[in-house]
Amino acid sequence: LSELEALMERMKRLQEDKEDEEASQEEMATRFEKEKKESLLVISGGICAFPHFAILFTAFDDEIVSTDVSRYIEDPGFGYKDFARRGEDHLPTFRAQDYTWENHGFSLVNRLYSDIGHLLDEKFRMVYNLTYNTMATHEDVDTTTLRRALFNYVHCMYGIRYDDYDYGEVNQLLERSLKVYIKTVTCYPERTTKRMYDSYWRQFKHSEKVHVNLLLMEARMQAELLYALRAITRHLT
């Protein structure tokens, strides 16, 4: 099967499995922990901390450009850091049910800055729900499962867990090269190369792959807002 056909087959199988039997809360928690630990890929100069991923970065070394971003920021040392150290047995988890954008963050940010919550919420919803109901040359395709996996995987990298989501879907739908791309775009965007962009979902249209980038950026922004707004809530109470 082609990459596209294989992906569509996995989406179909996931939907059928969900209708037959749902995973238990314990199983879903275990799957989240597995994805969270695997997401602790550390990209440094095109090198991955996990040996079995190294080949993915070696192929991109010739295109990695050293970008001077110091002119754009006040603190040149500022950058992404994983939410936990590798090797830790109990990684910190932000349970989304305890502090959600819809029930908590939205109202607080609106209180701090009038109407900004409505604008942010509209932006999140627009990007998350955007779809042409197509996958490359296939039409009338429900891409909800795939969009949810992309969005939730970014939150997983930030240690955010949704108790009602089965993270086995992430492992089924997002292959390793795509996970590497997601990590790079989300955490180290200056290291993203055209070859990395071209290396995943080769049969998809550019508009569909650009939508992936939009999803990743909005998921990252919402994750950062959740941490910041939760901290403000705790300070106020």
mmCIF file of C-alpha atoms in Angstrom:
data_model
loop_
_atom_site.group_PDB
_atom_site.id
_atom_site.type_symbol
_atom_site.label_atom_id
_atom_site.label_comp_id
_atom_site.label_asym_id
_atom_site.label_seq_id
_atom_site.Cartn_x
_atom_site.Cartn_y
_atom_site.Cartn_z
ATOM 1 C CA LEU A 1 0.000 0.000 0.000
ATOM 2 C CA SER A 2 1.087 3.570 -0.587
ATOM 3 C CA GLU A 3 1.676 5.873 2.383
ATOM 4 C CA LEU A 4 -1.721 7.484 1.797
ATOM 5 C CA GLU A 5 -3.641 4.229 1.450
ATOM 6 C CA ALA A 6 -1.979 2.826 4.562
ATOM 7 C CA LEU A 7 -2.924 5.915 6.577
ATOM 8 C CA MET A 8 -6.546 5.764 5.429
ATOM 9 C CA GLU A 9 -6.665 2.061 6.282
ATOM 10 C CA ARG A 10 -5.411 2.765 9.810
ATOM 11 C CA MET A 11 -8.010 5.516 10.240
ATOM 12 C CA LYS A 12 -10.752 3.128 9.160
ATOM 13 C CA ARG A 13 -9.501 0.386 11.465
ATOM 14 C CA LEU A 14 -9.334 2.755 14.439
ATOM 15 C CA GLN A 15 -12.930 3.802 13.881
ATOM 16 C CA GLU A 16 -14.063 0.176 13.694
ATOM 17 C CA ASP A 17 -12.113 -0.767 16.835
ATOM 18 C CA LYS A 18 -13.630 2.182 18.719
ATOM 19 C CA GLU A 19 -17.124 1.015 17.803
ATOM 20 C CA ASP A 20 -16.370 -2.554 18.899
ATOM 21 C CA GLU A 21 -14.629 -1.882 22.204
ATOM 22 C CA GLU A 22 -13.252 1.179 23.989
ATOM 23 C CA ALA A 23 -9.989 1.085 25.910
ATOM 24 C CA SER A 24 -10.142 1.273 29.700
ATOM 25 C CA GLN A 25 -9.000 4.378 31.586
ATOM 26 C CA GLU A 26 -5.955 2.464 32.809
ATOM 27 C CA GLU A 27 -4.994 1.465 29.271
ATOM 28 C CA MET A 28 -5.435 5.010 27.996
ATOM 29 C CA ALA A 29 -3.287 6.378 30.834
ATOM 30 C CA THR A 30 -0.559 3.858 29.999
ATOM 31 C CA ARG A 31 -0.650 4.802 26.317
ATOM 32 C CA PHE A 32 -0.367 8.486 27.191
ATOM 33 C CA GLU A 33 2.671 7.863 29.390
ATOM 34 C CA LYS A 34 4.312 5.925 26.573
ATOM 35 C CA GLU A 35 3.708 8.713 24.042
ATOM 36 C CA LYS A 36 4.819 11.359 26.528
ATOM 37 C CA LYS A 37 8.140 9.625 27.163
ATOM 38 C CA GLU A 38 8.736 8.985 23.461
ATOM 39 C CA SER A 39 8.022 12.658 22.736
ATOM 40 C CA LEU A 40 11.102 13.655 24.729
ATOM 41 C CA LEU A 41 13.174 13.700 21.567
ATOM 42 C CA VAL A 42 15.902 16.242 21.928
ATOM 43 C CA ILE A 43 16.963 17.864 18.666
ATOM 44 C CA SER A 44 20.297 19.600 18.902
ATOM 45 C CA GLY A 45 22.067 20.605 15.734
ATOM 46 C CA GLY A 46 20.156 17.967 13.802
ATOM 47 C CA ILE A 47 21.078 15.168 16.226
ATOM 48 C CA CYS A 48 18.472 13.162 18.067
ATOM 49 C CA ALA A 49 19.046 11.794 21.553
ATOM 50 C CA PHE A 50 17.507 8.445 20.632
ATOM 51 C CA PRO A 51 19.752 6.346 18.346
ATOM 52 C CA HIS A 52 16.927 4.746 16.347
ATOM 53 C CA PHE A 53 15.821 8.218 15.244
ATOM 54 C CA ALA A 54 19.301 9.403 14.270
ATOM 55 C CA ILE A 55 18.945 8.395 10.634
ATOM 56 C CA LEU A 56 16.008 10.761 10.260
ATOM 57 C CA PHE A 57 18.193 13.694 11.186
ATOM 58 C CA THR A 58 21.292 12.585 9.325
ATOM 59 C CA ALA A 59 19.353 12.872 6.080
ATOM 60 C CA PHE A 60 18.593 16.515 6.817
ATOM 61 C CA ASP A 61 22.041 17.618 7.988
ATOM 62 C CA ASP A 62 22.975 19.110 4.641
ATOM 63 C CA GLU A 63 20.038 21.518 4.764
ATOM 64 C CA ILE A 64 20.205 22.609 8.393
ATOM 65 C CA VAL A 65 21.171 26.258 8.432
ATOM 66 C CA SER A 66 22.536 28.075 11.450
ATOM 67 C CA THR A 67 20.099 30.932 11.841
ATOM 68 C CA ASP A 68 20.993 33.951 13.912
ATOM 69 C CA VAL A 69 17.761 34.724 15.775
ATOM 70 C CA SER A 70 19.428 36.924 18.401
ATOM 71 C CA ARG A 71 18.427 40.041 16.468
ATOM 72 C CA TYR A 72 14.764 39.209 17.081
ATOM 73 C CA ILE A 73 14.854 38.461 20.805
ATOM 74 C CA GLU A 74 16.178 40.123 23.943
ATOM 75 C CA ASP A 75 17.455 36.884 25.477
ATOM 76 C CA PRO A 76 19.511 34.834 22.947
ATOM 77 C CA GLY A 77 19.501 31.886 25.356
ATOM 78 C CA PHE A 78 15.715 31.706 25.384
ATOM 79 C CA GLY A 79 14.295 28.598 23.745
ATOM 80 C CA TYR A 80 12.227 25.462 24.122
ATOM 81 C CA LYS A 81 13.012 23.088 26.976
ATOM 82 C CA ASP A 82 11.315 19.732 27.535
ATOM 83 C CA PHE A 83 8.842 19.713 30.385
ATOM 84 C CA ALA A 84 10.787 16.882 32.059
ATOM 85 C CA ARG A 85 14.221 15.321 32.023
ATOM 86 C CA ARG A 86 14.861 12.089 30.198
ATOM 87 C CA GLY A 87 15.153 9.071 32.457
ATOM 88 C CA GLU A 88 12.635 10.282 35.022
ATOM 89 C CA ASP A 89 10.113 7.619 35.959
ATOM 90 C CA HIS A 90 7.298 9.952 36.923
ATOM 91 C CA LEU A 91 7.003 12.762 34.409
ATOM 92 C CA PRO A 92 4.783 15.726 35.360
ATOM 93 C CA THR A 93 1.334 15.698 33.771
ATOM 94 C CA PHE A 94 -1.073 18.562 33.222
ATOM 95 C CA ARG A 95 -4.547 17.005 33.292
ATOM 96 C CA ALA A 96 -6.652 19.018 30.872
ATOM 97 C CA GLN A 97 -9.819 18.157 32.774
ATOM 98 C CA ASP A 98 -8.498 20.114 35.772
ATOM 99 C CA TYR A 99 -7.900 23.256 33.740
ATOM 100 C CA THR A 100 -9.360 23.534 30.247
ATOM 101 C CA TRP A 101 -9.343 26.356 27.750
ATOM 102 C CA GLU A 102 -13.130 26.206 27.365
ATOM 103 C CA ASN A 103 -14.026 26.183 31.070
ATOM 104 C CA HIS A 104 -11.195 28.132 32.655
ATOM 105 C CA GLY A 105 -8.663 29.778 30.357
ATOM 106 C CA PHE A 106 -11.203 31.455 28.070
ATOM 107 C CA SER A 107 -13.017 33.322 30.845
ATOM 108 C CA LEU A 108 -9.797 34.365 32.624
ATOM 109 C CA VAL A 109 -8.100 35.777 29.542
ATOM 110 C CA ASN A 110 -11.287 37.664 28.663
ATOM 111 C CA ARG A 111 -11.241 39.170 32.129
ATOM 112 C CA LEU A 112 -7.605 40.212 31.763
ATOM 113 C CA TYR A 113 -8.004 41.617 28.264
ATOM 114 C CA SER A 114 -11.551 42.328 27.106
ATOM 115 C CA ASP A 115 -12.750 40.218 24.145
ATOM 116 C CA ILE A 116 -9.333 38.671 23.438
ATOM 117 C CA GLY A 117 -10.723 35.333 24.601
ATOM 118 C CA HIS A 118 -13.358 35.385 21.872
ATOM 119 C CA LEU A 119 -10.753 36.146 19.213
ATOM 120 C CA LEU A 120 -8.421 33.396 20.408
ATOM 121 C CA ASP A 121 -11.233 30.882 20.713
ATOM 122 C CA GLU A 122 -12.431 31.648 17.197
ATOM 123 C CA LYS A 123 -8.892 31.183 15.887
ATOM 124 C CA PHE A 124 -8.434 27.842 17.681
ATOM 125 C CA ARG A 125 -11.775 26.514 16.464
ATOM 126 C CA MET A 126 -11.299 27.709 12.891
ATOM 127 C CA VAL A 127 -7.935 25.989 12.471
ATOM 128 C CA TYR A 128 -8.974 22.812 14.306
ATOM 129 C CA ASN A 129 -12.188 22.387 12.290
ATOM 130 C CA LEU A 130 -10.733 23.445 8.933
ATOM 131 C CA THR A 131 -11.088 20.640 6.381
ATOM 132 C CA TYR A 132 -11.876 20.096 2.726
ATOM 133 C CA ASN A 133 -12.970 16.538 3.581
ATOM 134 C CA THR A 134 -10.210 15.314 1.321
ATOM 135 C CA MET A 135 -6.962 13.388 1.658
ATOM 136 C CA ALA A 136 -4.844 13.928 -1.433
ATOM 137 C CA THR A 137 -6.965 12.577 -4.304
ATOM 138 C CA HIS A 138 -9.616 11.027 -2.042
ATOM 139 C CA GLU A 139 -12.813 12.982 -1.395
ATOM 140 C CA ASP A 140 -15.556 12.776 1.248
ATOM 141 C CA VAL A 141 -13.074 11.731 3.935
ATOM 142 C CA ASP A 142 -13.702 12.462 7.615
ATOM 143 C CA THR A 143 -10.322 13.729 8.840
ATOM 144 C CA THR A 144 -11.447 14.406 12.419
ATOM 145 C CA THR A 145 -9.440 11.505 13.861
ATOM 146 C CA LEU A 146 -6.248 12.655 12.154
ATOM 147 C CA ARG A 147 -6.667 16.308 13.113
ATOM 148 C CA ARG A 148 -7.316 15.343 16.722
ATOM 149 C CA ALA A 149 -4.194 13.148 16.791
ATOM 150 C CA LEU A 150 -2.018 15.998 15.509
ATOM 151 C CA PHE A 151 -3.413 18.529 17.989
ATOM 152 C CA ASN A 152 -3.283 16.181 20.983
ATOM 153 C CA TYR A 153 0.240 14.995 20.177
ATOM 154 C CA VAL A 154 1.552 18.555 20.475
ATOM 155 C CA HIS A 155 -0.174 18.877 23.841
ATOM 156 C CA CYS A 156 1.290 15.501 24.815
ATOM 157 C CA MET A 157 4.783 16.870 24.140
ATOM 158 C CA TYR A 158 3.930 19.613 26.636
ATOM 159 C CA GLY A 159 2.760 17.056 29.198
ATOM 160 C CA ILE A 160 -0.960 17.795 28.754
ATOM 161 C CA ARG A 161 -3.264 14.782 28.939
ATOM 162 C CA TYR A 162 -6.936 14.436 27.971
ATOM 163 C CA ASP A 163 -8.453 11.631 30.033
ATOM 164 C CA ASP A 164 -11.089 10.885 27.409
ATOM 165 C CA TYR A 165 -8.623 10.515 24.528
ATOM 166 C CA ASP A 166 -6.962 7.240 23.527
ATOM 167 C CA TYR A 167 -3.326 8.070 22.722
ATOM 168 C CA GLY A 168 -3.044 4.777 20.901
ATOM 169 C CA GLU A 169 -4.500 6.746 17.975
ATOM 170 C CA VAL A 170 -1.421 8.971 17.931
ATOM 171 C CA ASN A 171 0.868 5.972 17.672
ATOM 172 C CA GLN A 172 -1.265 4.479 14.900
ATOM 173 C CA LEU A 173 -1.655 7.590 12.750
ATOM 174 C CA LEU A 174 1.582 9.537 13.149
ATOM 175 C CA GLU A 175 4.632 7.743 11.799
ATOM 176 C CA ARG A 176 8.104 8.478 13.142
ATOM 177 C CA SER A 177 9.179 10.881 10.403
ATOM 178 C CA LEU A 178 6.029 12.932 10.975
ATOM 179 C CA LYS A 179 6.603 12.984 14.743
ATOM 180 C CA VAL A 180 10.129 14.284 14.140
ATOM 181 C CA TYR A 181 8.721 16.966 11.847
ATOM 182 C CA ILE A 182 6.084 17.916 14.451
ATOM 183 C CA LYS A 183 8.725 18.181 17.171
ATOM 184 C CA THR A 184 10.956 20.343 14.993
ATOM 185 C CA VAL A 185 8.234 22.691 13.759
ATOM 186 C CA THR A 186 6.669 23.073 17.187
ATOM 187 C CA CYS A 187 9.791 23.388 19.322
ATOM 188 C CA TYR A 188 12.646 24.353 16.985
ATOM 189 C CA PRO A 189 10.993 26.022 13.951
ATOM 190 C CA GLU A 190 14.259 27.620 12.816
ATOM 191 C CA ARG A 191 15.629 24.124 12.132
ATOM 192 C CA THR A 192 12.825 23.088 9.822
ATOM 193 C CA THR A 193 13.969 22.395 6.264
ATOM 194 C CA LYS A 194 12.180 21.898 2.974
ATOM 195 C CA ARG A 195 13.472 18.346 2.823
ATOM 196 C CA MET A 196 11.812 17.605 6.154
ATOM 197 C CA TYR A 197 8.590 19.122 4.835
ATOM 198 C CA ASP A 198 8.799 17.050 1.659
ATOM 199 C CA SER A 199 9.644 13.828 3.490
ATOM 200 C CA TYR A 200 6.230 13.152 5.007
ATOM 201 C CA TRP A 201 2.838 12.634 3.344
ATOM 202 C CA ARG A 202 4.378 12.885 -0.126
ATOM 203 C CA GLN A 203 1.038 12.313 -1.860
ATOM 204 C CA PHE A 204 -0.767 15.100 -0.002
ATOM 205 C CA LYS A 205 -1.479 18.546 -1.406
ATOM 206 C CA HIS A 206 0.529 21.525 -0.170
ATOM 207 C CA SER A 207 -2.657 23.081 1.238
ATOM 208 C CA GLU A 208 -3.191 19.991 3.407
ATOM 209 C CA LYS A 209 0.384 20.030 4.688
ATOM 210 C CA VAL A 210 0.190 23.756 5.399
ATOM 211 C CA HIS A 211 -2.935 23.002 7.443
ATOM 212 C CA VAL A 212 -0.815 20.604 9.496
ATOM 213 C CA ASN A 213 1.551 23.487 10.288
ATOM 214 C CA LEU A 214 -1.372 25.695 11.317
ATOM 215 C CA LEU A 215 -2.677 22.953 13.615
ATOM 216 C CA LEU A 216 0.739 22.531 15.223
ATOM 217 C CA MET A 217 1.159 26.255 15.879
ATOM 218 C CA GLU A 218 -2.330 26.695 17.338
ATOM 219 C CA ALA A 219 -1.910 23.606 19.524
ATOM 220 C CA ARG A 220 1.385 24.961 20.826
ATOM 221 C CA MET A 221 -0.110 28.385 21.516
ATOM 222 C CA GLN A 222 -3.050 26.892 23.405
ATOM 223 C CA ALA A 223 -0.722 24.657 25.449
ATOM 224 C CA GLU A 224 1.402 27.639 26.449
ATOM 225 C CA LEU A 225 -1.687 29.650 27.334
ATOM 226 C CA LEU A 226 -3.019 26.837 29.510
ATOM 227 C CA TYR A 227 0.167 26.748 31.587
ATOM 228 C CA ALA A 228 0.339 30.535 31.879
ATOM 229 C CA LEU A 229 -3.338 31.038 32.706
ATOM 230 C CA ARG A 230 -3.346 28.198 35.233
ATOM 231 C CA ALA A 231 -0.396 29.861 36.996
ATOM 232 C CA ILE A 232 -2.245 33.197 37.033
ATOM 233 C CA THR A 233 -5.373 31.493 38.418
ATOM 234 C CA ARG A 234 -3.371 29.924 41.219
ATOM 235 C CA HIS A 235 -1.770 33.267 42.029
ATOM 236 C CA LEU A 236 -5.153 35.014 42.159
ATOM 237 C CA THR A 237 -6.674 32.369 44.413
#
